[in-house]
């Protein structure tokens, strides 16, 4: 049979055609033929692409017989599957833990690996002790900066640093909760209260002060009032730009065992140091899935945050904030693959064909 007419087009013309297609379609087209695969993976084409595919990725369950990186596309309301045994065939039991700038970071025993699931390009980072993979929080920020943080110590690695990991004391007053890395600023919540009553505070430092073994500074202002007291079990999520999201159950009162009326999302602008309410879960959604849950998981980034609880097994609650409208939309994500009744954990993944580890 004669080749289709598109196969006879000049390469520059093919580039212009494919450059107008969504990234999701480009991923599918790479499997159509050798010509399409060569065209869509060539450096001369990939440098034309600038728009990422915004996904929400799940960490696979430890009991999964064939673990995969599952990613949800909120715009298309569809799931994508990246088999980890196919992406990293030479690394046993890889577990994805974080993502930044188009790369996913995975633990394989004591090795942290940077990988682009779209192109299968990967790079193992210098080896670490196995204790770090069990107890350290992995924070990543472009360009290829990685921080593994625990209560007592921290390890820092830069993609441009040939000296491997830099080890230094973290000097945190308590175990860090949901630490995040924004540019060169590290933020974490710490419970500085008593065994009988939690008292959450926000701590901050920069990568340069950490390496100088200087202490973290507590971020607080008189104008903030009781912002840390109104939330039960707060956690942090990286927002858009220099903004931080703090999320927790909204206390119905200041009593020790007060119940929560809903889940509240607060937003801190690090430039103005002002808090604002970004959203609160609708009452019906909260009562159906989270009112009786003493624990729930929060993950995501930017303007999208997912919520998981055992009572809503097999589904997630999604908050999707639209900047132009100035408000967030709440909806359910049904049919989460392999979730069952377990809590889902995950991270935001901005998929890019051009990302190199």
Coordinates of C-alpha atoms in Angstrom, one line a residue:
X1 CA 0.0 0.0 0.0
X2 CA 1.1 3.6 -0.7
X3 CA 2.2 5.5 2.4
X4 CA -0.3 8.1 3.6
X5 CA 0.2 11.6 2.3
X6 CA 1.3 12.9 5.7
X7 CA 4.4 10.7 5.5
X8 CA 5.6 12.6 2.4
X9 CA 5.5 16.0 4.1
X10 CA 8.8 17.8 4.9
X11 CA 10.0 17.5 8.5
X12 CA 9.5 21.2 9.2
X13 CA 5.9 20.9 8.1
X14 CA 5.3 17.9 10.4
X15 CA 6.8 19.9 13.3
X16 CA 4.4 22.7 12.7
X17 CA 1.4 20.4 12.6
X18 CA 2.4 18.4 15.7
X19 CA 3.3 21.5 17.7
X20 CA -0.3 22.6 17.7
X21 CA -1.5 19.3 19.3
X22 CA -2.1 18.8 23.0
X23 CA 0.7 16.9 24.8
X24 CA -1.7 14.1 25.6
X25 CA -2.2 13.4 21.9
X26 CA 1.5 13.7 21.2
X27 CA 2.2 10.9 23.7
X28 CA -0.3 8.7 21.9
X29 CA 1.0 9.5 18.4
X30 CA 4.5 8.3 19.3
X31 CA 3.2 4.8 19.2
X32 CA 1.6 5.1 15.7
X33 CA 4.7 4.5 13.6
X34 CA 8.5 4.8 13.5
X35 CA 8.3 8.0 11.6
X36 CA 6.0 9.6 14.2
X37 CA 8.2 8.4 17.0
X38 CA 11.4 9.7 15.5
X39 CA 9.7 13.0 14.7
X40 CA 8.1 13.5 18.1
X41 CA 11.2 12.6 20.1
X42 CA 13.8 14.5 18.1
X43 CA 15.4 17.5 19.9
X44 CA 14.5 19.8 16.9
X45 CA 10.8 19.1 17.7
X46 CA 10.7 18.9 21.5
X47 CA 12.3 22.3 21.9
X48 CA 9.1 23.8 20.3
X49 CA 6.9 22.5 23.1
X50 CA 6.4 24.8 26.1
X51 CA 3.1 23.9 27.6
X52 CA 3.2 21.0 30.2
X53 CA 0.4 18.5 30.9
X54 CA -0.8 19.2 34.4
X55 CA -1.4 15.9 36.2
X56 CA -2.1 14.7 39.7
X57 CA 0.1 11.6 40.4
X58 CA -0.6 8.8 43.0
X59 CA 2.1 7.0 44.9
X60 CA 1.5 3.2 44.3
X61 CA 0.3 1.0 47.2
X62 CA 3.0 -1.1 48.8
X63 CA 0.8 -4.2 48.2
X64 CA 0.5 -3.6 44.5
X65 CA 1.8 -6.7 42.6
X66 CA 2.8 -4.6 39.6
X67 CA 3.3 -1.0 40.8
X68 CA 2.6 1.8 38.3
X69 CA 2.7 5.6 38.4
X70 CA -1.0 6.5 38.1
X71 CA -1.7 10.1 37.0
X72 CA -5.0 11.9 36.7
X73 CA -5.7 14.5 34.0
X74 CA -8.2 16.9 35.6
X75 CA -8.9 18.6 32.3
X76 CA -9.8 15.4 30.4
X77 CA -11.0 13.6 33.6
X78 CA -9.0 10.5 32.6
X79 CA -6.2 8.4 34.2
X80 CA -2.8 7.7 32.6
X81 CA -0.7 4.7 33.6
X82 CA 3.1 4.5 33.5
X83 CA 4.4 1.0 34.4
X84 CA 7.4 1.5 36.7
X85 CA 8.9 -1.9 35.7
X86 CA 9.0 -0.5 32.1
X87 CA 10.3 2.9 33.0
X88 CA 13.1 1.7 35.3
X89 CA 13.7 -2.0 34.5
X90 CA 17.1 -2.2 36.3
X91 CA 15.9 -0.7 39.6
X92 CA 13.9 -2.9 42.0
X93 CA 10.6 -1.7 43.6
X94 CA 10.8 2.0 42.5
X95 CA 8.5 4.2 44.5
X96 CA 7.6 7.7 43.2
X97 CA 7.7 10.4 46.0
X98 CA 7.9 13.8 44.4
X99 CA 8.0 15.8 41.1
X100 CA 9.4 19.0 39.8
X101 CA 9.8 20.6 36.3
X102 CA 8.6 17.6 34.4
X103 CA 10.7 15.0 36.4
X104 CA 9.5 12.4 38.8
X105 CA 11.8 11.3 41.7
X106 CA 11.6 7.7 42.8
X107 CA 13.2 5.7 45.7
X108 CA 14.7 2.4 44.8
X109 CA 16.1 1.0 48.1
X110 CA 18.8 3.6 49.0
X111 CA 19.0 5.3 45.6
X112 CA 16.9 8.3 44.5
X113 CA 16.3 8.4 40.7
X114 CA 15.2 11.4 38.6
X115 CA 13.1 10.2 35.6
X116 CA 10.9 11.6 32.8
X117 CA 8.1 9.1 32.4
X118 CA 7.2 10.4 29.0
X119 CA 10.7 9.8 27.5
X120 CA 12.0 7.1 29.9
X121 CA 15.2 9.2 30.4
X122 CA 16.4 8.8 33.9
X123 CA 19.4 9.5 36.1
X124 CA 20.3 7.9 39.5
X125 CA 21.5 10.3 42.1
X126 CA 24.4 9.5 44.4
X127 CA 23.5 6.7 46.7
X128 CA 22.1 7.3 50.2
X129 CA 21.6 5.2 53.3
X130 CA 18.4 3.2 53.5
X131 CA 17.2 5.1 56.5
X132 CA 16.7 8.2 54.4
X133 CA 14.3 6.5 52.1
X134 CA 12.2 5.4 55.1
X135 CA 12.2 8.6 57.2
X136 CA 13.2 11.5 55.0
X137 CA 10.9 13.9 53.1
X138 CA 12.0 14.5 49.5
X139 CA 11.6 18.1 48.4
X140 CA 12.5 19.1 44.8
X141 CA 12.7 22.4 43.0
X142 CA 14.1 23.5 39.6
X143 CA 16.8 23.4 38.4
X144 CA 17.3 19.8 39.6
X145 CA 17.6 20.7 43.3
X146 CA 16.8 18.0 45.8
X147 CA 16.5 18.2 49.6
X148 CA 15.9 15.2 51.8
X149 CA 14.8 16.5 55.2
X150 CA 14.3 14.8 58.5
X151 CA 13.9 16.1 62.1
X152 CA 17.6 16.0 62.9
X153 CA 19.4 16.3 59.6
X154 CA 19.1 17.2 55.9
X155 CA 20.8 16.3 52.7
X156 CA 21.1 18.6 49.7
X157 CA 22.0 17.8 46.1
X158 CA 22.2 20.1 43.1
X159 CA 22.3 18.8 39.6
X160 CA 25.3 21.0 38.9
X161 CA 27.2 19.9 41.9
X162 CA 29.7 17.1 41.3
X163 CA 30.5 16.7 45.0
X164 CA 27.3 14.6 45.7
X165 CA 25.1 15.2 48.7
X166 CA 25.9 17.8 51.3
X167 CA 24.9 16.8 54.8
X168 CA 24.0 19.3 57.5
X169 CA 22.0 19.6 60.7
X170 CA 18.3 20.7 60.2
X171 CA 18.0 22.2 63.7
X172 CA 14.2 22.0 63.7
X173 CA 12.5 22.3 67.1
X174 CA 10.2 19.3 66.3
X175 CA 9.5 16.8 63.6
X176 CA 8.7 18.7 60.4
X177 CA 5.1 18.3 59.0
X178 CA 4.5 18.6 55.2
X179 CA 7.7 20.5 54.4
X180 CA 7.8 22.3 51.0
X181 CA 10.5 23.9 48.9
X182 CA 9.8 27.1 47.0
X183 CA 12.8 28.3 45.0
X184 CA 15.5 28.4 47.7
X185 CA 13.1 28.8 50.6
X186 CA 12.1 25.7 52.8
X187 CA 9.0 25.9 54.9
X188 CA 7.6 23.4 57.4
X189 CA 5.0 23.2 60.2
X190 CA 6.2 22.1 63.6
X191 CA 4.2 21.2 66.7
X192 CA 5.7 23.2 69.6
X193 CA 2.9 22.5 72.0
X194 CA 2.6 20.0 74.8
X195 CA 1.7 16.2 74.8
X196 CA -1.8 17.3 75.7
X197 CA -2.4 20.0 73.2
X198 CA -0.9 20.7 69.8
X199 CA 0.4 24.2 68.9
X200 CA 1.4 24.5 65.3
X201 CA 3.8 27.1 64.0
X202 CA 5.3 27.9 60.6
X203 CA 9.1 27.7 60.3
X204 CA 11.3 28.9 57.4
X205 CA 14.9 28.9 56.2
X206 CA 16.8 29.2 53.0
X207 CA 19.1 26.6 51.5
X208 CA 22.1 28.9 52.2
X209 CA 21.3 29.3 55.9
X210 CA 20.7 25.5 56.2
X211 CA 24.2 24.8 54.8
X212 CA 25.6 27.4 57.2
X213 CA 24.0 25.4 60.1
X214 CA 21.9 28.3 61.2
X215 CA 18.6 27.8 63.0
X216 CA 15.2 28.0 61.3
X217 CA 13.2 31.2 61.9
X218 CA 9.6 31.1 63.0
X219 CA 7.3 33.0 60.6
X220 CA 4.7 34.9 62.6
X221 CA 3.1 38.4 62.7
X222 CA 0.9 40.0 65.2
X223 CA -1.7 40.7 62.4
X224 CA -2.0 36.9 61.8
X225 CA -3.9 36.5 65.1
X226 CA -5.1 32.9 65.7
X227 CA -4.6 31.7 62.1
X228 CA -2.8 28.5 63.4
X229 CA -5.3 27.8 66.1
X230 CA -8.4 27.6 63.9
X231 CA -7.1 24.6 61.9
X232 CA -6.9 21.0 63.2
X233 CA -4.0 18.9 61.9
X234 CA -2.8 21.5 59.3
X235 CA -0.5 20.7 56.4
X236 CA 1.3 22.7 53.7
X237 CA 1.0 22.5 49.9
X238 CA 3.0 24.5 47.4
X239 CA 0.9 27.1 45.7
X240 CA 1.4 29.1 42.6
X241 CA 4.5 31.2 42.5
X242 CA 5.5 32.5 46.0
X243 CA 2.2 31.4 47.6
X244 CA 1.8 28.7 50.2
X245 CA -1.5 26.8 50.9
X246 CA -2.2 25.7 54.5
X247 CA -5.0 23.2 54.8
X248 CA -6.8 21.6 57.8
X249 CA -10.1 21.0 59.5
X250 CA -11.9 24.2 60.5
X251 CA -12.4 23.9 64.3
X252 CA -16.0 24.6 65.5
X253 CA -14.5 26.1 68.7
X254 CA -11.1 26.5 70.5
X255 CA -11.8 23.6 73.0
X256 CA -9.3 20.7 73.1
X257 CA -11.5 18.1 71.4
X258 CA -13.5 20.4 69.2
X259 CA -15.1 18.9 66.1
X260 CA -14.5 20.3 62.6
X261 CA -17.2 22.0 60.5
X262 CA -15.4 21.6 57.2
X263 CA -12.0 21.7 55.6
X264 CA -10.4 25.1 55.1
X265 CA -7.8 26.2 52.6
X266 CA -5.8 29.3 53.6
X267 CA -3.3 31.0 51.2
X268 CA -0.1 32.9 52.4
X269 CA 1.6 35.3 50.0
X270 CA 5.3 35.2 50.9
X271 CA 5.8 38.6 49.3
X272 CA 3.2 40.5 51.3
X273 CA 3.1 38.0 54.2
X274 CA -0.7 38.2 54.3
X275 CA -3.1 35.3 54.7
X276 CA -6.4 35.0 52.7
X277 CA -9.1 32.3 52.5
X278 CA -8.7 30.4 49.3
X279 CA -11.6 27.9 49.7
X280 CA -13.6 25.7 52.0
X281 CA -15.1 22.3 51.3
X282 CA -18.8 22.3 50.7
X283 CA -20.8 21.0 53.6
X284 CA -22.4 18.1 51.8
X285 CA -19.0 16.9 50.5
X286 CA -17.5 17.2 54.0
X287 CA -20.3 15.3 55.7
X288 CA -20.3 12.5 53.1
X289 CA -16.6 11.8 53.3
X290 CA -14.6 13.7 55.9
X291 CA -16.8 14.6 58.9
X292 CA -16.0 11.3 60.7
X293 CA -12.4 11.0 59.5
X294 CA -9.8 11.9 62.2
X295 CA -7.1 11.6 59.5
X296 CA -7.2 12.5 55.8
X297 CA -4.4 13.0 53.2
X298 CA -3.8 16.1 51.2
X299 CA -1.7 16.4 48.1
X300 CA -1.3 18.4 44.9
X301 CA 0.1 21.8 44.1
X302 CA -0.5 25.1 42.4
X303 CA -4.3 25.6 42.2
X304 CA -5.3 22.0 42.5
X305 CA -5.5 20.0 45.7
X306 CA -6.7 16.4 46.3
X307 CA -8.2 15.0 49.5
X308 CA -8.4 11.3 50.5
X309 CA -10.1 9.6 53.4
X310 CA -10.9 6.0 54.2
X311 CA -14.6 6.7 54.3
X312 CA -14.5 7.7 50.6
X313 CA -12.5 4.7 49.4
X314 CA -12.1 4.6 45.6
X315 CA -12.6 8.3 45.1
X316 CA -10.9 11.6 45.8
X317 CA -12.2 15.1 46.5
X318 CA -10.6 17.8 44.2
X319 CA -10.3 21.5 44.7
X320 CA -9.6 23.3 41.4
X321 CA -9.0 27.0 41.7
X322 CA -9.6 29.2 38.6
X323 CA -7.6 32.4 38.8
X324 CA -9.7 34.3 36.3
X325 CA -12.9 33.6 38.2
X326 CA -11.3 34.1 41.6
X327 CA -12.9 31.0 43.1
X328 CA -12.4 27.3 43.4
X329 CA -14.5 24.4 42.1
X330 CA -15.1 21.3 44.2
X331 CA -15.8 17.9 42.6
X332 CA -15.4 14.2 43.1
X333 CA -12.9 12.0 41.2
X334 CA -14.5 8.6 41.0
X335 CA -13.0 5.2 40.1
X336 CA -9.5 5.7 41.5
X337 CA -7.5 2.7 40.2
X338 CA -6.4 0.2 42.9
X339 CA -7.3 2.6 45.8
X340 CA -9.9 0.4 47.6
X341 CA -10.4 1.6 51.2
X342 CA -6.8 2.8 51.7
X343 CA -5.7 6.5 51.9
X344 CA -4.2 7.9 48.7
X345 CA -1.0 9.8 48.7
X346 CA 0.5 11.7 45.8
X347 CA 1.9 14.9 44.3
X348 CA 1.5 17.3 41.4
X349 CA 3.2 16.3 38.1
X350 CA 3.8 18.8 35.3
X351 CA 4.6 16.4 32.5
X352 CA 7.0 17.7 29.8
X353 CA 8.6 16.0 26.9
X354 CA 11.5 18.4 27.1
X355 CA 12.5 17.6 30.7
X356 CA 15.9 16.1 31.1
X357 CA 17.2 14.6 34.4

